[in-house]
PDB file of C-alpha atoms in Angstrom:
ATOM      1  CA  MET A   1       0.000   0.000   0.000  1.00 45.00           C
ATOM      2  CA  ALA A   2       1.305   3.459  -0.913  1.00 54.00           C
ATOM      3  CA  ILE A   3       2.354   5.737   1.955  1.00 56.00           C
ATOM      4  CA  ALA A   4       0.411   9.007   2.233  1.00 58.00           C
ATOM      5  CA  ARG A   5       2.371  11.945   0.832  1.00 56.00           C
ATOM      6  CA  LYS A   6       2.358  13.842   4.117  1.00 56.00           C
ATOM      7  CA  ARG A   7       4.015  10.821   5.739  1.00 57.00           C
ATOM      8  CA  GLN A   8       6.895  10.906   3.234  1.00 71.00           C
ATOM      9  CA  VAL A   9       7.949  14.519   3.777  1.00 80.00           C
ATOM     10  CA  SER A  10       9.863  15.416   6.932  1.00 81.00           C
ATOM     11  CA  LEU A  11      11.475  18.829   6.596  1.00 85.00           C
ATOM     12  CA  VAL A  12      13.127  18.304   9.978  1.00 85.00           C
ATOM     13  CA  ASP A  13      15.233  15.535   8.442  1.00 86.00           C
ATOM     14  CA  THR A  14      15.762  16.859   4.916  1.00 91.00           C
ATOM     15  CA  LYS A  15      14.572  19.525   2.503  1.00 95.00           C
ATOM     16  CA  TYR A  16      15.697  17.557  -0.575  1.00 96.00           C
ATOM     17  CA  TYR A  17      13.295  15.248  -2.457  1.00 96.00           C
ATOM     18  CA  HIS A  18      13.451  13.226  -5.667  1.00 96.00           C
ATOM     19  CA  CYS A  19      10.135  13.223  -7.583  1.00 95.00           C
ATOM     20  CA  ILE A  20       9.141  11.114 -10.597  1.00 92.00           C
ATOM     21  CA  SER A  21       6.024  11.490 -12.769  1.00 90.00           C
ATOM     22  CA  ARG A  22       5.112   8.971 -15.462  1.00 87.00           C
ATOM     23  CA  CYS A  23       2.758   9.199 -18.420  1.00 81.00           C
ATOM     24  CA  VAL A  24       0.051   6.506 -18.547  1.00 74.00           C
ATOM     25  CA  ARG A  25      -0.602   6.563 -22.276  1.00 59.00           C
ATOM     26  CA  ARG A  26       0.992   4.485 -24.968  1.00 54.00           C
ATOM     27  CA  ALA A  27       1.707   7.751 -26.805  1.00 52.00           C
ATOM     28  CA  PHE A  28       4.796   9.439 -25.508  1.00 59.00           C
ATOM     29  CA  LEU A  29       4.827  12.552 -23.348  1.00 63.00           C
ATOM     30  CA  CYS A  30       7.659  13.776 -25.557  1.00 63.00           C
ATOM     31  CA  GLY A  31       9.895  12.378 -28.263  1.00 59.00           C
ATOM     32  CA  GLU A  32       8.521  10.337 -31.177  1.00 64.00           C
ATOM     33  CA  ASP A  33       5.744   7.749 -31.013  1.00 63.00           C
ATOM     34  CA  HIS A  34       7.032   4.805 -33.047  1.00 64.00           C
ATOM     35  CA  PHE A  35       3.494   3.479 -33.533  1.00 67.00           C
ATOM     36  CA  THR A  36       2.153   6.607 -35.248  1.00 66.00           C
ATOM     37  CA  GLY A  37       5.349   8.336 -36.309  1.00 67.00           C
ATOM     38  CA  GLN A  38       4.126  11.556 -34.687  1.00 72.00           C
ATOM     39  CA  SER A  39       6.672  13.648 -32.806  1.00 75.00           C
ATOM     40  CA  TYR A  40       5.926  15.058 -29.375  1.00 75.00           C
ATOM     41  CA  GLU A  41       9.397  16.492 -28.860  1.00 80.00           C
ATOM     42  CA  HIS A  42       8.067  20.020 -28.367  1.00 86.00           C
ATOM     43  CA  ARG A  43       6.326  18.915 -25.161  1.00 84.00           C
ATOM     44  CA  ARG A  44       9.672  18.591 -23.425  1.00 87.00           C
ATOM     45  CA  GLY A  45       9.895  22.362 -23.707  1.00 90.00           C
ATOM     46  CA  TRP A  46       6.444  22.695 -22.163  1.00 92.00           C
ATOM     47  CA  VAL A  47       7.542  20.752 -19.097  1.00 91.00           C
ATOM     48  CA  GLU A  48      10.846  22.580 -18.729  1.00 94.00           C
ATOM     49  CA  ASP A  49       9.283  26.028 -19.113  1.00 95.00           C
ATOM     50  CA  ARG A  50       6.460  25.295 -16.684  1.00 95.00           C
ATOM     51  CA  LEU A  51       8.850  23.745 -14.160  1.00 96.00           C
ATOM     52  CA  LEU A  52      11.165  26.756 -14.082  1.00 97.00           C
ATOM     53  CA  ALA A  53       8.224  29.193 -14.030  1.00 97.00           C
ATOM     54  CA  LEU A  54       6.747  27.459 -10.975  1.00 97.00           C
ATOM     55  CA  ALA A  55      10.118  27.541  -9.221  1.00 97.00           C
ATOM     56  CA  LYS A  56      10.033  31.356  -9.397  1.00 97.00           C
ATOM     57  CA  ILE A  57       6.654  31.447  -7.667  1.00 97.00           C
ATOM     58  CA  PHE A  58       6.860  28.604  -5.165  1.00 98.00           C
ATOM     59  CA  CYS A  59       9.271  28.526  -2.246  1.00 98.00           C
ATOM     60  CA  ILE A  60      10.728  25.402  -3.822  1.00 98.00           C
ATOM     61  CA  ASP A  61      14.029  25.323  -5.712  1.00 98.00           C
ATOM     62  CA  VAL A  62      14.990  22.984  -8.541  1.00 98.00           C
ATOM     63  CA  CYS A  63      18.296  21.188  -7.958  1.00 97.00           C
ATOM     64  CA  ALA A  64      18.193  18.838 -10.950  1.00 98.00           C
ATOM     65  CA  TYR A  65      15.746  17.756 -13.628  1.00 97.00           C
ATOM     66  CA  ALA A  66      15.490  15.618 -16.746  1.00 96.00           C
ATOM     67  CA  VAL A  67      12.488  15.592 -19.069  1.00 94.00           C
ATOM     68  CA  MET A  68      12.382  12.161 -20.709  1.00 90.00           C
ATOM     69  CA  SER A  69      10.098  10.605 -23.354  1.00 83.00           C
ATOM     70  CA  ASN A  70       7.441   9.284 -20.975  1.00 83.00           C
ATOM     71  CA  HIS A  71       8.477  10.524 -17.527  1.00 88.00           C
ATOM     72  CA  THR A  72      10.175  13.357 -15.681  1.00 93.00           C
ATOM     73  CA  HIS A  73      12.769  13.334 -12.902  1.00 96.00           C
ATOM     74  CA  LEU A  74      13.104  16.243 -10.465  1.00 97.00           C
ATOM     75  CA  VAL A  75      15.264  16.886  -7.409  1.00 98.00           C
ATOM     76  CA  LEU A  76      13.625  19.636  -5.360  1.00 97.00           C
ATOM     77  CA  TYR A  77      14.632  21.712  -2.333  1.00 97.00           C
ATOM     78  CA  VAL A  78      11.812  22.912  -0.064  1.00 97.00           C
ATOM     79  CA  ASP A  79      12.563  26.388   1.325  1.00 96.00           C
ATOM     80  CA  ASP A  80       9.909  26.494   4.056  1.00 95.00           C
ATOM     81  CA  LYS A  81      11.847  29.212   5.905  1.00 95.00           C
ATOM     82  CA  LYS A  82      11.365  31.519   2.938  1.00 96.00           C
ATOM     83  CA  ALA A  83       7.624  30.780   2.886  1.00 96.00           C
ATOM     84  CA  ASN A  84       7.348  31.684   6.568  1.00 96.00           C
ATOM     85  CA  ARG A  85       9.437  34.834   6.053  1.00 96.00           C
ATOM     86  CA  LEU A  86       7.285  36.334   3.267  1.00 97.00           C
ATOM     87  CA  ASN A  87       4.635  38.845   4.336  1.00 97.00           C
ATOM     88  CA  ASP A  88       0.937  38.352   3.576  1.00 96.00           C
ATOM     89  CA  LYS A  89       0.964  40.566   0.501  1.00 96.00           C
ATOM     90  CA  ALA A  90       3.890  38.686  -1.038  1.00 97.00           C
ATOM     91  CA  ILE A  91       2.143  35.370  -0.439  1.00 97.00           C
ATOM     92  CA  ILE A  92      -1.079  36.583  -2.079  1.00 97.00           C
ATOM     93  CA  ILE A  93       0.741  38.062  -5.085  1.00 97.00           C
ATOM     94  CA  ARG A  94       2.592  34.804  -5.661  1.00 97.00           C
ATOM     95  CA  TRP A  95      -0.555  32.683  -5.386  1.00 97.00           C
ATOM     96  CA  HIS A  96      -2.509  34.967  -7.725  1.00 97.00           C
ATOM     97  CA  LYS A  97       0.057  34.178 -10.408  1.00 96.00           C
ATOM     98  CA  LEU A  98      -1.161  30.584 -10.186  1.00 95.00           C
ATOM     99  CA  CYS A  99      -4.872  30.888  -9.338  1.00 94.00           C
ATOM    100  CA  LYS A 100      -7.548  33.586  -9.035  1.00 93.00           C
ATOM    101  CA  GLY A 101      -7.655  33.485  -5.253  1.00 94.00           C
ATOM    102  CA  THR A 102     -10.775  34.421  -3.294  1.00 95.00           C
ATOM    103  CA  VAL A 103     -13.010  37.485  -3.152  1.00 95.00           C
ATOM    104  CA  PHE A 104     -11.198  38.554   0.022  1.00 96.00           C
ATOM    105  CA  THR A 105      -7.678  38.173  -1.387  1.00 96.00           C
ATOM    106  CA  GLN A 106      -8.716  40.104  -4.500  1.00 96.00           C
ATOM    107  CA  LYS A 107     -10.156  42.920  -2.336  1.00 95.00           C
ATOM    108  CA  TYR A 108      -6.939  42.981  -0.266  1.00 95.00           C
ATOM    109  CA  ILE A 109      -4.720  43.321  -3.334  1.00 95.00           C
ATOM    110  CA  GLN A 110      -6.945  46.100  -4.710  1.00 94.00           C
ATOM    111  CA  GLY A 111      -6.480  48.025  -1.467  1.00 94.00           C
ATOM    112  CA  GLU A 112     -10.052  47.653  -0.238  1.00 94.00           C
ATOM    113  CA  LYS A 113     -10.662  47.508   3.505  1.00 94.00           C
ATOM    114  CA  LEU A 114     -11.788  44.167   4.919  1.00 94.00           C
ATOM    115  CA  SER A 115     -14.307  43.805   7.722  1.00 95.00           C
ATOM    116  CA  LYS A 116     -13.451  41.883  10.897  1.00 95.00           C
ATOM    117  CA  VAL A 117     -15.283  38.806   9.656  1.00 95.00           C
ATOM    118  CA  GLU A 118     -13.622  39.044   6.247  1.00 95.00           C
ATOM    119  CA  LEU A 119     -10.224  39.372   7.917  1.00 96.00           C
ATOM    120  CA  ILE A 120     -10.778  36.095   9.739  1.00 96.00           C
ATOM    121  CA  PHE A 121     -11.386  34.272   6.451  1.00 96.00           C
ATOM    122  CA  PHE A 122      -8.565  36.211   4.775  1.00 96.00           C
ATOM    123  CA  ASN A 123      -6.014  35.189   7.431  1.00 97.00           C
ATOM    124  CA  GLN A 124      -7.080  31.559   7.128  1.00 97.00           C
ATOM    125  CA  THR A 125      -6.637  31.745   3.367  1.00 97.00           C
ATOM    126  CA  VAL A 126      -3.183  33.329   3.620  1.00 97.00           C
ATOM    127  CA  LYS A 127      -2.090  30.577   6.002  1.00 97.00           C
ATOM    128  CA  GLN A 128      -3.308  27.986   3.525  1.00 97.00           C
ATOM    129  CA  TYR A 129      -1.534  29.664   0.593  1.00 97.00           C
ATOM    130  CA  ARG A 130       1.680  29.947   2.616  1.00 97.00           C
ATOM    131  CA  GLU A 131       1.604  26.197   3.251  1.00 96.00           C
ATOM    132  CA  ARG A 132       0.870  25.428  -0.390  1.00 97.00           C
ATOM    133  CA  LEU A 133       3.800  27.522  -1.639  1.00 97.00           C
ATOM    134  CA  SER A 134       6.187  25.194   0.187  1.00 97.00           C
ATOM    135  CA  SER A 135       4.271  22.005  -0.660  1.00 96.00           C
ATOM    136  CA  ILE A 136       5.800  19.490  -3.068  1.00 96.00           C
ATOM    137  CA  SER A 137       2.343  18.028  -3.697  1.00 93.00           C
ATOM    138  CA  TRP A 138       0.962  21.387  -4.858  1.00 95.00           C
ATOM    139  CA  PHE A 139       4.085  22.061  -6.920  1.00 96.00           C
ATOM    140  CA  MET A 140       3.767  18.741  -8.748  1.00 93.00           C
ATOM    141  CA  ARG A 141      -0.002  19.138  -9.086  1.00 93.00           C
ATOM    142  CA  LEU A 142       0.254  22.507 -10.826  1.00 94.00           C
ATOM    143  CA  LEU A 143       3.108  21.273 -13.011  1.00 93.00           C
ATOM    144  CA  ASN A 144       1.378  18.092 -14.167  1.00 90.00           C
ATOM    145  CA  GLU A 145      -2.138  19.530 -14.539  1.00 89.00           C
ATOM    146  CA  ASP A 146      -0.902  22.259 -16.887  1.00 87.00           C
ATOM    147  CA  ILE A 147       0.941  19.770 -19.112  1.00 84.00           C
ATOM    148  CA  ALA A 148      -2.005  17.345 -19.103  1.00 83.00           C
ATOM    149  CA  ARG A 149      -4.432  20.060 -20.245  1.00 86.00           C
ATOM    150  CA  LYS A 150      -2.141  21.117 -23.095  1.00 87.00           C
ATOM    151  CA  ALA A 151      -1.520  17.531 -24.195  1.00 82.00           C
ATOM    152  CA  ASN A 152      -5.233  16.647 -24.061  1.00 82.00           C
ATOM    153  CA  LYS A 153      -6.064  19.699 -26.148  1.00 85.00           C
ATOM    154  CA  GLU A 154      -3.380  18.847 -28.681  1.00 82.00           C
ATOM    155  CA  ASP A 155      -4.471  15.178 -28.816  1.00 76.00           C
ATOM    156  CA  ASN A 156      -8.147  16.208 -28.929  1.00 80.00           C
ATOM    157  CA  CYS A 157      -9.053  13.831 -26.131  1.00 79.00           C
ATOM    158  CA  THR A 158      -9.879  13.712 -22.435  1.00 75.00           C
ATOM    159  CA  GLY A 159      -8.882  11.502 -19.526  1.00 74.00           C
ATOM    160  CA  ARG A 160      -5.888  10.895 -17.334  1.00 75.00           C
ATOM    161  CA  PHE A 161      -2.502  11.807 -18.761  1.00 77.00           C
ATOM    162  CA  TRP A 162      -0.240  11.072 -15.761  1.00 77.00           C
ATOM    163  CA  GLU A 163      -0.217   8.278 -13.232  1.00 75.00           C
ATOM    164  CA  GLY A 164      -2.426   9.142 -10.259  1.00 71.00           C
ATOM    165  CA  ARG A 165       0.489   9.696  -7.875  1.00 76.00           C
ATOM    166  CA  PHE A 166       3.978  10.999  -8.475  1.00 86.00           C
ATOM    167  CA  LYS A 167       6.706   9.067  -6.685  1.00 89.00           C
ATOM    168  CA  SER A 168       8.706  10.850  -4.011  1.00 90.00           C
ATOM    169  CA  GLN A 169      11.984   9.938  -2.290  1.00 92.00           C
ATOM    170  CA  ALA A 170      13.501  11.799   0.635  1.00 93.00           C
ATOM    171  CA  LEU A 171      17.267  12.342   0.198  1.00 94.00           C
ATOM    172  CA  LEU A 172      18.536  12.281   3.758  1.00 92.00           C
ATOM    173  CA  ASP A 173      22.219  13.203   3.412  1.00 92.00           C
ATOM    174  CA  GLU A 174      24.870  14.550   1.034  1.00 92.00           C
ATOM    175  CA  ALA A 175      25.763  11.168  -0.444  1.00 92.00           C
ATOM    176  CA  ALA A 176      22.136  10.440  -1.344  1.00 93.00           C
ATOM    177  CA  LEU A 177      21.729  13.954  -2.777  1.00 95.00           C
ATOM    178  CA  ALA A 178      24.874  13.778  -4.924  1.00 94.00           C
ATOM    179  CA  ALA A 179      24.079  10.298  -6.247  1.00 94.00           C
ATOM    180  CA  CYS A 180      20.463  11.173  -7.052  1.00 96.00           C
ATOM    181  CA  MET A 181      21.328  14.450  -8.787  1.00 97.00           C
ATOM    182  CA  ALA A 182      23.875  12.699 -10.991  1.00 95.00           C
ATOM    183  CA  TYR A 183      21.395   9.900 -11.683  1.00 95.00           C
ATOM    184  CA  VAL A 184      18.850  12.488 -12.857  1.00 96.00           C
ATOM    185  CA  ASP A 185      21.365  14.532 -14.843  1.00 96.00           C
ATOM    186  CA  LEU A 186      22.627  11.428 -16.654  1.00 94.00           C
ATOM    187  CA  ASN A 187      19.194  10.024 -17.571  1.00 93.00           C
ATOM    188  CA  PRO A 188      19.420  10.956 -21.289  1.00 92.00           C
ATOM    189  CA  ILE A 189      22.867   9.361 -21.629  1.00 91.00           C
ATOM    190  CA  ARG A 190      21.697   6.200 -19.925  1.00 90.00           C
ATOM    191  CA  ALA A 191      18.640   6.121 -22.227  1.00 88.00           C
ATOM    192  CA  LYS A 192      20.929   6.663 -25.246  1.00 87.00           C
ATOM    193  CA  ILE A 193      19.140   9.803 -26.428  1.00 87.00           C
ATOM    194  CA  ALA A 194      22.252  11.919 -25.766  1.00 89.00           C
ATOM    195  CA  LYS A 195      25.968  11.223 -25.942  1.00 87.00           C
ATOM    196  CA  THR A 196      27.252  13.898 -23.554  1.00 88.00           C
ATOM    197  CA  PRO A 197      25.886  15.916 -20.604  1.00 90.00           C
ATOM    198  CA  GLU A 198      26.174  19.149 -22.585  1.00 90.00           C
ATOM    199  CA  GLY A 199      24.167  17.526 -25.380  1.00 90.00           C
ATOM    200  CA  SER A 200      21.355  16.423 -23.073  1.00 92.00           C
ATOM    201  CA  ASP A 201      18.456  18.694 -24.004  1.00 92.00           C
ATOM    202  CA  HIS A 202      15.899  19.741 -21.374  1.00 94.00           C
ATOM    203  CA  THR A 203      18.086  18.828 -18.419  1.00 96.00           C
ATOM    204  CA  SER A 204      19.578  20.784 -15.547  1.00 97.00           C
ATOM    205  CA  ILE A 205      23.103  19.614 -16.352  1.00 96.00           C
ATOM    206  CA  LYS A 206      22.973  21.225 -19.807  1.00 95.00           C
ATOM    207  CA  GLN A 207      21.864  24.517 -18.241  1.00 95.00           C
ATOM    208  CA  ARG A 208      24.619  24.364 -15.650  1.00 96.00           C
ATOM    209  CA  LEU A 209      27.313  23.585 -18.218  1.00 94.00           C
ATOM    210  CA  THR A 210      26.117  26.344 -20.571  1.00 94.00           C
ATOM    211  CA  HIS A 211      26.286  28.952 -17.795  1.00 94.00           C
ATOM    212  CA  ALA A 212      29.540  27.553 -16.396  1.00 94.00           C
ATOM    213  CA  LYS A 213      31.278  28.368 -19.671  1.00 92.00           C
ATOM    214  CA  LYS A 214      30.531  32.034 -18.893  1.00 93.00           C
ATOM    215  CA  GLY A 215      31.617  31.650 -15.281  1.00 92.00           C
ATOM    216  CA  LYS A 216      28.040  31.852 -14.021  1.00 94.00           C
ATOM    217  CA  GLN A 217      25.346  29.703 -12.430  1.00 95.00           C
ATOM    218  CA  PRO A 218      21.771  29.597 -13.824  1.00 95.00           C
ATOM    219  CA  LYS A 219      19.369  31.701 -11.767  1.00 94.00           C
ATOM    220  CA  GLN A 220      16.514  29.242 -12.386  1.00 95.00           C
ATOM    221  CA  LEU A 221      18.295  26.460 -10.470  1.00 97.00           C
ATOM    222  CA  LEU A 222      19.483  26.137  -6.886  1.00 97.00           C
ATOM    223  CA  ARG A 223      23.085  27.282  -6.960  1.00 96.00           C
ATOM    224  CA  PHE A 224      26.099  25.351  -5.705  1.00 95.00           C
ATOM    225  CA  ALA A 225      27.307  26.982  -2.495  1.00 92.00           C
ATOM    226  CA  GLY A 226      30.463  24.906  -2.054  1.00 87.00           C
ATOM    227  CA  MET A 227      31.793  22.949   0.899  1.00 81.00           C
ATOM    228  CA  PRO A 228      29.624  22.879   4.072  1.00 77.00           C
ATOM    229  CA  ARG A 229      30.755  25.345   6.723  1.00 75.00           C
ATOM    230  CA  GLN A 230      29.505  26.787   9.977  1.00 70.00           C
ATOM    231  CA  ILE A 231      27.794  29.792   8.382  1.00 74.00           C
ATOM    232  CA  MET A 232      26.428  28.134   5.261  1.00 75.00           C
ATOM    233  CA  PRO A 233      24.642  30.193   2.588  1.00 84.00           C
ATOM    234  CA  LYS A 234      21.639  28.684   0.855  1.00 90.00           C
ATOM    235  CA  GLY A 235      22.703  26.306  -1.878  1.00 93.00           C
ATOM    236  CA  LEU A 236      23.900  22.833  -2.757  1.00 94.00           C
ATOM    237  CA  PRO A 237      26.697  21.670  -0.430  1.00 93.00           C
ATOM    238  CA  PHE A 238      29.176  20.871  -3.206  1.00 92.00           C
ATOM    239  CA  GLU A 239      31.667  22.674  -5.397  1.00 92.00           C
ATOM    240  CA  LEU A 240      30.160  23.361  -8.825  1.00 93.00           C
ATOM    241  CA  SER A 241      33.327  22.538 -10.770  1.00 92.00           C
ATOM    242  CA  THR A 242      33.832  19.270  -8.884  1.00 91.00           C
ATOM    243  CA  TYR A 243      30.256  18.127  -9.473  1.00 94.00           C
ATOM    244  CA  LEU A 244      30.303  19.015 -13.186  1.00 93.00           C
ATOM    245  CA  GLU A 245      33.614  17.196 -13.669  1.00 90.00           C
ATOM    246  CA  LEU A 246      32.306  14.112 -11.897  1.00 90.00           C
ATOM    247  CA  VAL A 247      29.104  14.038 -13.984  1.00 92.00           C
ATOM    248  CA  GLU A 248      31.168  14.415 -17.163  1.00 88.00           C
ATOM    249  CA  LEU A 249      33.446  11.520 -16.175  1.00 87.00           C
ATOM    250  CA  THR A 250      30.491   9.380 -15.173  1.00 89.00           C
ATOM    251  CA  GLY A 251      28.740  10.090 -18.459  1.00 88.00           C
ATOM    252  CA  ARG A 252      31.779   8.850 -20.354  1.00 84.00           C
ATOM    253  CA  CYS A 253      31.845   5.643 -18.316  1.00 84.00           C
ATOM    254  CA  ILE A 254      28.170   4.935 -18.996  1.00 82.00           C
ATOM    255  CA  ARG A 255      28.707   5.086 -22.758  1.00 70.00           C
ATOM    256  CA  GLU A 256      29.285   1.653 -24.302  1.00 61.00           C
ATOM    257  CA  ASP A 257      32.398   2.778 -26.180  1.00 58.00           C
ATOM    258  CA  LYS A 258      34.140   3.929 -22.987  1.00 57.00           C
ATOM    259  CA  ARG A 259      35.718   2.076 -20.086  1.00 54.00           C
ATOM    260  CA  GLY A 260      33.402   1.761 -17.103  1.00 57.00           C
ATOM    261  CA  TYR A 261      35.824   3.150 -14.556  1.00 62.00           C
ATOM    262  CA  ILE A 262      36.585   6.536 -12.991  1.00 68.00           C
ATOM    263  CA  GLU A 263      40.243   7.179 -12.296  1.00 65.00           C
ATOM    264  CA  SER A 264      41.061   7.605  -8.601  1.00 62.00           C
ATOM    265  CA  THR A 265      42.668  10.968  -9.396  1.00 60.00           C
ATOM    266  CA  HIS A 266      39.196  12.413  -9.984  1.00 62.00           C
ATOM    267  CA  LEU A 267      37.520  11.643  -6.668  1.00 70.00           C
ATOM    268  CA  PRO A 268      37.246  14.795  -4.518  1.00 81.00           C
ATOM    269  CA  LEU A 269      33.442  14.696  -4.280  1.00 87.00           C
ATOM    270  CA  LEU A 270      33.250  10.920  -3.958  1.00 87.00           C
ATOM    271  CA  GLU A 271      35.860  10.923  -1.209  1.00 85.00           C
ATOM    272  CA  ARG A 272      33.981  13.580   0.731  1.00 84.00           C
ATOM    273  CA  VAL A 273      30.697  11.688   0.714  1.00 86.00           C
ATOM    274  CA  ASN A 274      32.417   8.286   1.042  1.00 86.00           C
ATOM    275  CA  ILE A 275      31.303   6.675  -2.191  1.00 87.00           C
ATOM    276  CA  SER A 276      33.598   4.286  -4.062  1.00 85.00           C
ATOM    277  CA  PRO A 277      33.937   4.737  -7.868  1.00 84.00           C
ATOM    278  CA  GLU A 278      32.414   1.297  -8.498  1.00 82.00           C
ATOM    279  CA  ASN A 279      29.364   1.997  -6.350  1.00 87.00           C
ATOM    280  CA  TRP A 280      29.014   5.508  -7.772  1.00 88.00           C
ATOM    281  CA  LEU A 281      28.585   4.038 -11.255  1.00 87.00           C
ATOM    282  CA  LYS A 282      26.006   1.582  -9.919  1.00 87.00           C
ATOM    283  CA  LEU A 283      24.039   4.352  -8.232  1.00 89.00           C
ATOM    284  CA  THR A 284      24.036   6.678 -11.218  1.00 89.00           C
ATOM    285  CA  THR A 285      22.603   3.908 -13.422  1.00 88.00           C
ATOM    286  CA  GLN A 286      20.329   2.062 -10.968  1.00 88.00           C
ATOM    287  CA  PHE A 287      19.314   4.574  -8.279  1.00 90.00           C
ATOM    288  CA  THR A 288      15.557   3.930  -8.435  1.00 86.00           C
ATOM    289  CA  ARG A 289      16.059   0.163  -8.664  1.00 86.00           C
ATOM    290  CA  VAL A 290      18.277   0.020  -5.612  1.00 85.00           C
ATOM    291  CA  PHE A 291      16.137   2.352  -3.514  1.00 86.00           C
ATOM    292  CA  HIS A 292      12.441   2.571  -2.787  1.00 79.00           C
ATOM    293  CA  GLY A 293      11.505   5.341  -0.392  1.00 82.00           C
ATOM    294  CA  ALA A 294      13.866   7.529   1.638  1.00 88.00           C
ATOM    295  CA  VAL A 295      17.577   7.246   0.881  1.00 89.00           C
ATOM    296  CA  GLY A 296      20.409   7.790   3.334  1.00 87.00           C
ATOM    297  CA  ARG A 297      22.701   6.324   5.962  1.00 83.00           C
ATOM    298  CA  PRO A 298      21.156   4.014   8.594  1.00 85.00           C
ATOM    299  CA  ASN A 299      21.211   6.722  11.287  1.00 82.00           C
ATOM    300  CA  SER A 300      19.503   9.180   8.922  1.00 82.00           C
ATOM    301  CA  GLN A 301      16.897   6.554   8.096  1.00 84.00           C
ATOM    302  CA  ALA A 302      16.244   5.941  11.790  1.00 83.00           C
ATOM    303  CA  SER A 303      15.661   9.630  12.498  1.00 84.00           C
ATOM    304  CA  TYR A 304      13.413  10.002   9.444  1.00 85.00           C
ATOM    305  CA  CYS A 305      11.254   7.007  10.395  1.00 85.00           C
ATOM    306  CA  GLU A 306      11.011   8.174  13.990  1.00 84.00           C
ATOM    307  CA  ASN A 307       9.895  11.695  13.058  1.00 83.00           C
ATOM    308  CA  LEU A 308       7.237  10.378  10.667  1.00 83.00           C
ATOM    309  CA  ASN A 309       6.230   7.544  12.995  1.00 81.00           C
ATOM    310  CA  LEU A 310       7.067   4.926  10.363  1.00 76.00           C
ATOM    311  CA  LYS A 311       7.877   1.391  11.497  1.00 65.00           C
ATOM    312  CA  ARG A 312       9.068   0.009   8.186  1.00 55.00           C
ATOM    313  CA  ARG A 313      12.497   1.103   6.974  1.00 53.00           C
ATOM    314  CA  ALA A 314      12.261   0.231   3.305  1.00 52.00           C
ATOM    315  CA  ASN A 315      15.914   0.884   2.441  1.00 53.00           C
ATOM    316  CA  LYS A 316      17.689  -0.187   5.598  1.00 45.00           C
ATOM    317  CA  GLN A 317      18.938  -3.437   4.075  1.00 44.00           C
ATOM    318  CA  ASP A 318      19.615  -1.800   0.724  1.00 45.00           C
ATOM    319  CA  THR A 319      21.540   1.049   2.330  1.00 41.00           C
ATOM    320  CA  HIS A 320      23.757  -1.296   4.275  1.00 38.00           C
ATOM    321  CA  HIS A 321      24.319  -3.958   1.635  1.00 37.00           C
ATOM    322  CA  LYS A 322      23.446  -2.661  -1.811  1.00 41.00           C
ATOM    323  CA  PHE A 323      24.258   1.029  -1.441  1.00 44.00           C
ATOM    324  CA  CYS A 324      27.600   0.140   0.141  1.00 38.00           C
ATOM    325  CA  THR A 325      28.566   3.699  -0.632  1.00 37.00           C
ATOM    326  CA  PHE A 326      28.503   5.071   2.870  1.00 36.00           C
ATOM    327  CA  ARG A 327      31.740   3.759   4.261  1.00 35.00           C
ATOM    328  CA  SER A 328      32.150   4.055   8.022  1.00 29.00           C
TER     329      SER A 328
END
């Protein structure tokens, strides 16, 4: 039985989550349908554009993404502190970019005075919107519904476009985060629809590499903040150059015409998160096969299960035996 979404998210333990949405139709979400010969490649742009537009509105940052032929992979960072920090007006303005709001929120934005009774309902609504703007479920809902409507209109049909539930994995520590991001970034290479990371269209790694050539980081994505330190700015806890180099090396190893090994001279990130080169290659090609549910070291898993009152630790055996990446 599937675990309720609210019982999979524990912001006390981690703010990083891996989300997967799959199309239920025989016809592809994107790419070319080999049965009909029709191309749906342009829909990959729909997903990417909508994803990055939502990230500007929600208090949720995109760490990595890959838009594939019949599914999408996202690694998201929930910035609940930002949602709590925004004032009421900022919350309403953001939500009105997504939905109409209520009569009371519209009156508030137009500068009209609210009665005491109206203020009670208004405050309840603002609280609800604040929670939604840091909700992965609402983020995925507004992403997938928009794409489904466009695809249904284009296909001149009705009905479900996506699977009923998107899959969500909590990434409980740096090793899980690094492995999952690389797994997502390398999806097109693994699927043989791209030969290099920089040639992987509609992915975060292509955006990062394009901006890196200019010495910049893309504003649409959560930036790399470097090595963890006592006063840590918001951002991914890795060095950008180290991560990009590692993904490039891994992409070469995944290709059939290259040796499946990463030289030990290129291990700064792997050494820091205690992942061996052999296991890194396994993770970046089989992450979702090895893990079901939250991913992380045994102690991280224990804390996560305790905070969510979960008895079953789906990945405890996998983490210890299969992951084998977290060396003590």
